Short mmCIF file of C-alpha atoms in Angstrom, two decimals:
data_model
loop_
_atom_site.label_atom_id
_atom_site.label_comp_id
_atom_site.label_asym_id
_atom_site.label_seq_id
_atom_site.Cartn_x
_atom_site.Cartn_y
_atom_site.Cartn_z
CA UNK P 1 29.60 -1.19 -1.97
CA UNK P 2 31.34 -1.97 1.31
CA UNK P 3 29.39 -3.68 4.09
CA UNK P 4 29.83 -2.41 7.63
CA UNK P 5 28.84 -4.75 10.43
CA UNK P 6 26.68 -2.54 12.65
CA UNK P 7 27.12 -3.21 16.36
CA UNK P 8 23.53 -3.56 17.42
CA UNK P 9 23.57 -1.79 20.76
CA UNK P 10 19.90 -1.08 20.26
CA UNK P 11 18.56 -4.56 20.48
CA UNK P 12 20.93 -6.50 22.70
CA UNK P 13 20.09 -7.27 26.28
CA UNK P 14 23.29 -5.58 27.45
CA UNK P 15 22.30 -2.22 26.01
CA UNK P 16 20.92 -0.91 29.28
CA UNK P 17 24.40 -1.31 30.76
CA UNK P 18 26.49 -0.48 27.71
CA UNK P 19 25.07 2.90 26.77
CA UNK P 20 25.57 4.65 30.12
CA UNK P 21 29.14 3.34 30.21
CA UNK P 22 29.79 4.69 26.72
CA UNK P 23 28.39 8.03 27.69
CA UNK P 24 30.48 8.23 30.84
CA UNK P 25 33.69 7.55 28.92
CA UNK P 26 33.30 10.55 26.65
CA UNK P 27 32.54 14.23 26.93
CA UNK P 28 29.77 15.63 29.09
CA UNK P 29 27.27 15.10 26.29
CA UNK P 30 28.25 11.46 26.01
CA UNK P 31 28.74 11.67 22.24
CA UNK P 32 32.42 10.84 21.77
CA UNK P 33 31.90 7.20 22.83
CA UNK P 34 29.80 6.50 19.73
CA UNK P 35 31.38 4.89 16.67
CA UNK P 36 30.25 4.55 13.08
CA UNK P 37 28.04 1.49 12.82
CA UNK P 38 26.52 1.77 16.30
CA UNK P 39 22.75 1.49 16.69
CA UNK P 40 21.32 3.34 19.68
CA UNK P 41 17.74 2.86 20.88
CA UNK P 42 15.36 5.79 20.92
CA UNK P 43 12.23 6.13 23.00
CA UNK P 44 9.73 3.32 22.61
CA UNK P 45 6.84 5.54 21.56
CA UNK P 46 7.55 5.76 17.82
CA UNK P 47 9.01 9.22 18.22
CA UNK P 48 9.86 9.53 14.51
CA UNK P 49 6.31 8.83 13.29
CA UNK P 50 6.01 12.44 12.09
CA UNK P 51 8.85 11.94 9.58
CA UNK P 52 8.84 10.64 6.02
CA UNK P 53 6.60 7.58 5.74
CA UNK P 54 7.15 4.50 3.62
CA UNK P 55 6.19 0.84 3.61
CA UNK P 56 7.65 -2.46 2.44
CA UNK P 57 5.34 -5.41 1.81
CA UNK P 58 6.81 -8.84 2.60
CA UNK P 59 5.29 -12.31 2.18
CA UNK P 60 4.86 -12.41 5.98
CA UNK P 61 3.43 -8.91 6.50
CA UNK P 62 4.16 -5.22 6.09
CA UNK P 63 7.03 -3.18 7.48
CA UNK P 64 5.93 0.43 8.01
CA UNK P 65 8.82 2.86 8.21
CA UNK P 66 9.26 6.44 9.39
CA UNK P 67 12.51 8.40 9.17
CA UNK P 68 13.60 11.96 9.90
CA UNK P 69 16.56 13.91 8.57
CA UNK P 70 20.02 12.92 9.71
CA UNK P 71 21.29 14.95 12.65
CA UNK P 72 24.50 15.62 14.58
CA UNK P 73 22.94 15.35 18.02
CA UNK P 74 20.00 13.90 19.91
CA UNK P 75 18.76 15.18 23.24
CA UNK P 76 18.43 13.04 26.31
CA UNK P 77 14.63 13.17 25.84
CA UNK P 78 15.04 11.29 22.54
CA UNK P 79 16.97 8.26 23.77
CA UNK P 80 15.92 5.14 25.63
CA UNK P 81 18.59 5.68 28.31
CA UNK P 82 17.91 9.42 28.69
CA UNK P 83 21.46 10.16 27.54
CA UNK P 84 22.27 12.87 25.01
CA UNK P 85 24.00 11.74 21.81
CA UNK P 86 26.56 13.45 19.62
CA UNK P 87 27.76 11.94 16.37
CA UNK P 88 31.52 11.42 16.03
CA UNK P 89 33.41 13.85 13.81
CA UNK P 90 32.54 13.23 10.18
CA UNK P 91 29.50 11.15 11.06
CA UNK P 92 25.74 11.63 11.42
CA UNK P 93 22.81 10.08 13.28
CA UNK P 94 20.04 8.64 11.10
CA UNK P 95 16.73 8.34 13.03
CA UNK P 96 14.51 5.41 12.02
CA UNK P 97 11.26 4.00 13.36
CA UNK P 98 9.56 0.91 12.04
CA UNK P 99 6.58 -1.21 12.91
CA UNK P 100 5.77 -4.67 11.65
CA UNK P 101 2.16 -5.69 11.03
CA UNK P 102 0.82 -9.10 10.06
CA UNK P 103 -1.58 -7.87 7.39
CA UNK P 104 -1.57 -11.03 5.29
CA UNK P 105 -3.11 -13.55 7.67
CA UNK P 106 -5.13 -15.10 4.83
CA UNK P 107 -1.98 -15.72 2.78
CA UNK P 108 -0.01 -17.36 5.57
CA UNK P 109 -1.59 -20.72 4.76
CA UNK P 110 0.36 -20.69 1.51
CA UNK P 111 3.62 -18.97 2.49
CA UNK P 112 5.16 -21.91 4.39
CA UNK P 113 8.52 -20.36 5.31
CA UNK P 114 10.72 -19.61 8.31
CA UNK P 115 12.62 -16.90 6.41
CA UNK P 116 13.12 -13.52 8.09
CA UNK P 117 13.77 -10.16 6.42
CA UNK P 118 17.35 -8.89 6.28
CA UNK P 119 17.50 -5.09 6.51
CA UNK P 120 20.40 -2.85 5.48
CA UNK P 121 20.72 0.91 5.67
CA UNK P 122 22.70 2.22 2.71
CA UNK P 123 24.04 5.72 3.37
CA UNK P 124 26.28 7.49 0.86
CA UNK P 125 27.42 4.15 -0.53
CA UNK P 126 28.15 2.49 2.83
CA UNK P 127 25.99 -0.40 4.05
CA UNK P 128 24.98 -0.96 7.68
CA UNK P 129 23.24 -4.15 8.76
CA UNK P 130 20.21 -3.40 10.97
CA UNK P 131 18.50 -5.71 13.47
CA UNK P 132 15.69 -7.92 12.22
CA UNK P 133 12.33 -6.20 12.91
CA UNK P 134 10.63 -7.58 15.99
CA UNK P 135 7.41 -9.08 14.64
CA UNK P 136 5.98 -9.37 18.15
CA UNK P 137 6.38 -5.71 19.09
CA UNK P 138 3.05 -4.04 18.33
CA UNK P 139 4.42 -0.65 19.38
CA UNK P 140 7.28 -0.71 16.89
CA UNK P 141 10.93 0.17 17.36
CA UNK P 142 12.87 3.44 17.12
CA UNK P 143 16.62 3.90 16.95
CA UNK P 144 19.53 6.02 15.72
CA UNK P 145 22.10 4.60 13.31
CA UNK P 146 25.56 6.19 13.39
CA UNK P 147 26.73 6.53 9.77
CA UNK P 148 29.86 7.89 8.14
CA UNK P 149 29.64 11.08 6.11
CA UNK P 150 26.74 13.49 5.63
CA UNK P 151 23.98 10.91 5.01
CA UNK P 152 22.84 12.87 1.97
CA UNK P 153 21.48 9.76 0.27
CA UNK P 154 19.93 7.09 2.49
CA UNK P 155 18.17 3.95 1.31
CA UNK P 156 16.67 1.04 3.17
CA UNK P 157 17.27 -2.31 1.49
CA UNK P 158 14.97 -5.09 2.67
CA UNK P 159 15.79 -8.61 1.48
CA UNK P 160 13.47 -11.56 1.98
CA UNK P 161 14.63 -15.01 0.92
CA UNK P 162 17.02 -13.59 -1.68
CA UNK P 163 14.73 -10.95 -3.22
CA UNK P 164 15.46 -7.32 -2.34
CA UNK P 165 13.32 -4.18 -2.27
CA UNK P 166 14.60 -0.67 -1.71
CA UNK P 167 13.08 2.48 -0.25
CA UNK P 168 14.60 5.94 -0.68
CA UNK P 169 14.26 7.37 2.83
CA UNK P 170 14.32 10.95 1.56
CA UNK P 171 11.42 10.58 -0.87
CA UNK P 172 9.70 7.36 0.25
CA UNK P 173 9.94 6.01 -3.30
CA UNK P 174 10.07 2.25 -3.46
CA UNK P 175 11.45 -0.27 -5.93
CA UNK P 176 9.65 -3.56 -5.29
CA UNK P 177 10.74 -5.67 -8.28
CA UNK P 178 9.46 -9.25 -8.08
CA UNK P 179 7.61 -8.45 -4.84
CA UNK P 180 5.27 -5.97 -6.57
CA UNK P 181 2.15 -8.26 -6.46
CA UNK P 182 2.27 -8.10 -2.66
CA UNK P 183 1.14 -4.47 -2.79
CA UNK P 184 -2.22 -5.36 -4.29
CA UNK P 185 -2.82 -8.12 -1.77
CA UNK P 186 -5.62 -7.34 0.66
CA UNK P 187 -5.87 -8.78 4.14
CA UNK P 188 -9.44 -10.08 3.81
CA UNK P 189 -9.50 -11.13 0.18
CA UNK P 190 -9.51 -14.85 0.91
CA UNK P 191 -13.27 -15.32 1.25
CA UNK P 192 -15.36 -18.41 0.60
CA UNK P 193 -18.13 -18.99 -1.92
CA UNK P 194 -20.18 -21.93 -3.12
CA UNK P 195 -18.61 -24.06 -5.87
CA UNK P 196 -21.97 -24.35 -7.68
CA UNK P 197 -21.61 -28.12 -7.54
CA UNK P 198 -25.26 -29.16 -7.92
CA UNK P 199 -24.63 -30.85 -11.29
CA UNK P 200 -21.29 -32.46 -10.52
CA UNK P 201 -22.86 -35.91 -10.22
CA UNK P 202 -25.16 -36.83 -13.09
CA UNK P 203 -26.04 -40.48 -12.60
CA UNK P 204 -29.55 -41.91 -13.06
CA UNK P 205 -31.38 -42.73 -9.83
CA UNK P 206 -28.65 -41.06 -7.74
CA UNK P 207 -29.07 -38.25 -5.23
CA UNK P 208 -26.28 -36.98 -3.01
CA UNK P 209 -26.10 -34.48 -0.17
CA UNK P 210 -22.85 -32.75 -1.10
CA UNK P 211 -21.45 -29.26 -0.48
CA UNK P 212 -18.33 -27.56 -1.82
CA UNK P 213 -16.84 -24.17 -1.01
CA UNK P 214 -13.89 -22.48 -2.70
CA UNK P 215 -11.78 -19.90 -0.87
CA UNK P 216 -9.72 -17.42 -2.84
CA UNK P 217 -7.96 -17.40 -5.09
CA UNK P 218 -4.97 -15.27 -4.14
CA UNK P 219 -2.29 -14.16 -6.59
CA UNK P 220 1.05 -14.41 -4.80
CA UNK P 221 4.66 -13.79 -5.85
CA UNK P 222 5.83 -15.99 -2.97
CA UNK P 223 4.40 -19.32 -1.79
CA UNK P 224 5.52 -22.70 -0.51
CA UNK P 225 8.82 -21.21 0.68
CA UNK P 226 9.93 -19.79 -2.68
CA UNK P 227 9.54 -16.81 -5.02
CA UNK P 228 7.79 -17.40 -8.32
CA UNK P 229 10.09 -17.56 -11.31
CA UNK P 230 10.35 -14.58 -13.63
CA UNK P 231 7.09 -13.88 -15.47
CA UNK P 232 5.10 -16.23 -13.24
CA UNK P 233 2.98 -15.96 -10.10
CA UNK P 234 1.41 -18.44 -7.74
CA UNK P 235 -2.34 -18.89 -7.77
CA UNK P 236 -3.41 -20.12 -4.33
CA UNK P 237 -6.87 -21.52 -3.65
CA UNK P 238 -8.61 -23.54 -0.97
CA UNK P 239 -11.38 -26.13 -1.24
CA UNK P 240 -13.68 -27.40 1.47
CA UNK P 241 -16.07 -30.27 0.77
CA UNK P 242 -18.65 -32.23 2.73
CA UNK P 243 -20.46 -35.40 1.68
CA UNK P 244 -23.33 -36.21 4.01
CA UNK P 245 -25.02 -39.07 2.16
CA UNK P 246 -24.97 -40.79 -1.20
CA UNK P 247 -28.31 -42.34 -2.18
CA UNK P 248 -29.00 -44.75 -5.02
CA UNK P 249 -32.49 -45.99 -6.04
CA UNK P 250 -32.87 -49.37 -7.73
CA UNK P 251 -35.74 -48.30 -9.98
CA UNK P 252 -38.27 -50.64 -8.41
CA UNK P 253 -39.11 -48.82 -5.21
CA UNK P 254 -36.00 -49.83 -3.31
CA UNK P 255 -32.61 -48.30 -2.78
CA UNK P 256 -29.61 -47.79 -0.55
CA UNK P 257 -28.02 -44.99 1.42
CA UNK P 258 -24.21 -44.75 1.70
CA UNK P 259 -21.84 -42.63 3.77
CA UNK P 260 -18.24 -41.70 2.99
CA UNK P 261 -15.33 -43.43 4.72
CA UNK P 262 -12.51 -41.80 2.73
CA UNK P 263 -12.15 -38.80 0.41
CA UNK P 264 -9.39 -38.02 -2.10
CA UNK P 265 -9.69 -34.36 -3.08
CA UNK P 266 -7.71 -33.24 -6.13
CA UNK P 267 -7.62 -30.10 -8.24
CA UNK P 268 -5.97 -29.08 -11.51
CA UNK P 269 -5.79 -26.00 -13.70
CA UNK P 270 -5.57 -26.57 -17.46
CA UNK P 271 -4.60 -30.18 -16.69
CA UNK P 272 -1.67 -28.96 -14.62
CA UNK P 273 -1.19 -30.31 -11.11
CA UNK P 274 -0.49 -27.93 -8.21
CA UNK P 275 3.10 -27.38 -7.12
CA UNK P 276 1.97 -27.79 -3.53
CA UNK P 277 -1.03 -29.29 -1.75
CA UNK P 278 -1.71 -28.90 1.94
CA UNK P 279 -4.48 -30.97 3.48
CA UNK P 280 -6.32 -30.02 6.63
CA UNK P 281 -5.62 -33.07 8.76
CA UNK P 282 -8.19 -31.95 11.32
CA UNK P 283 -10.97 -32.88 8.89
CA UNK P 284 -12.23 -36.44 9.29
CA UNK P 285 -14.14 -38.90 7.18
CA UNK P 286 -16.51 -39.76 8.64
CA UNK P 287 -16.80 -36.93 11.15
CA UNK P 288 -17.44 -38.45 14.57
CA UNK P 289 -20.03 -35.83 15.47
CA UNK P 290 -22.11 -35.54 12.29
CA UNK P 291 -21.18 -38.65 10.31
CA UNK P 292 -20.40 -36.52 7.24
CA UNK P 293 -17.24 -37.01 5.18
CA UNK P 294 -15.20 -33.79 5.38
CA UNK P 295 -12.19 -32.85 3.26
CA UNK P 296 -10.26 -29.57 3.09
CA UNK P 297 -7.18 -28.82 0.99
CA UNK P 298 -5.15 -25.80 -0.09
CA UNK P 299 -3.55 -25.78 -3.54
CA UNK P 300 -0.77 -23.65 -5.03
CA UNK P 301 -0.40 -23.44 -8.83
CA UNK P 302 2.46 -21.95 -10.82
CA UNK P 303 0.85 -19.86 -13.60
CA UNK P 304 1.79 -17.30 -16.22
CA UNK P 305 1.52 -13.81 -14.73
CA UNK P 306 0.12 -12.40 -18.00
CA UNK P 307 -2.57 -15.06 -18.39
CA UNK P 308 -3.93 -16.13 -15.03
CA UNK P 309 -6.51 -18.95 -15.35
CA UNK P 310 -9.93 -18.51 -13.78
CA UNK P 311 -11.19 -22.11 -13.85
CA UNK P 312 -10.36 -24.82 -11.35
CA UNK P 313 -11.13 -28.46 -12.17
CA UNK P 314 -12.10 -30.51 -9.11
CA UNK P 315 -11.96 -34.30 -8.92
CA UNK P 316 -12.95 -36.01 -5.68
CA UNK P 317 -13.03 -39.78 -5.17
CA UNK P 318 -15.04 -41.30 -2.32
CA UNK P 319 -15.04 -44.69 -0.72
CA UNK P 320 -18.59 -45.38 0.40
CA UNK P 321 -20.00 -47.69 3.03
CA UNK P 322 -23.59 -48.90 3.06
CA UNK P 323 -25.54 -47.39 5.95
CA UNK P 324 -29.00 -48.79 5.27
CA UNK P 325 -31.17 -50.07 2.45
CA UNK P 326 -34.85 -50.47 1.73
CA UNK P 327 -36.92 -52.58 -0.61
CA UNK P 328 -36.08 -56.07 -1.85
CA UNK P 329 -32.78 -55.28 -3.55
CA UNK P 330 -29.34 -56.43 -2.48
CA UNK P 331 -27.04 -53.41 -2.70
CA UNK P 332 -23.26 -53.84 -2.43
CA UNK P 333 -21.74 -53.14 0.93
CA UNK P 334 -18.94 -50.90 -0.37
CA UNK P 335 -18.29 -48.92 -3.53
CA UNK P 336 -16.15 -46.13 -4.95
CA UNK P 337 -17.69 -43.06 -6.55
CA UNK P 338 -16.41 -39.83 -8.08
CA UNK P 339 -17.52 -36.21 -7.94
CA UNK P 340 -16.15 -34.00 -10.73
CA UNK P 341 -16.76 -30.44 -11.77
CA UNK P 342 -15.34 -27.03 -12.65
CA UNK P 343 -15.22 -23.98 -10.38
CA UNK P 344 -15.33 -20.53 -11.95
CA UNK P 345 -12.96 -18.38 -9.89
CA UNK P 346 -12.85 -14.62 -9.53
CA UNK P 347 -9.17 -13.75 -9.90
CA UNK P 348 -8.16 -10.58 -8.01
CA UNK P 349 -7.08 -7.70 -10.22
CA UNK P 350 -3.70 -6.14 -9.47
#
């Protein structure tokens, strides 16, 4: 397959000047100035939205695509510069509209990448590089691509960080490959629930005011700036904990009350450590407003795609400082304690 470098007239700042000049240099309809590989902007109102619809899911969002049949000409009402277009001899105009939407806001915590999609139009065996979709344009983009031949078979190839998906623009059929799990990902699936941590500390004469919430999990083919290896997926989960007080009675009517000064929050799955851990540095211990010890972390695990675990083992170590005591005892000023337990997760079904 031979790669043509498309001259992106559609997206460059000089387009407003270039296109009228091209039109003036040709015939009355302005078509003879076009060359194979040119990209010409259409109206900005998604004019091709009535055509064949398709969609490509990426780790950073969804690219919705509309395309109409290839044509020889476009009227002045169809172009950004109000200039009529005529394809060169032996060439055609392929109309495309696309719109990017950030549907995976919940997953962005785990994606951790600056990668951008690379988009190619493949028409009758020839490849034309298209501009990167503008993720900030809520109205989408529409343009004509000038291609060689009859454009009888047109495919959009979208590559993200080395993994490609294809969409047949005639039928809308998609081949997602390793990106397939993205299509079962829902925007609002990352919701929080209680860890059921009431029994995580079982020490005589001890009572703690502790709360734990688990968010997720999400099943992702891409996380921490990389695609999962073949046959694997990433299981991404968040934990949020809060220790308000740790109380210990001495058994003779006295006791002591401690507060946290440091928290080390860890999680494993089947004794396996996460491949990535991101801590929320905005959480403090102790919190200056409430005095509670707060800790948040997001974990990414590499797991077998055919046997996704549903239990998360949590291990949190606290450094405690004596706040006050009562009775005649002499409690220690500082101590280290541990909170351990297992969270039963509800793994999303693909």
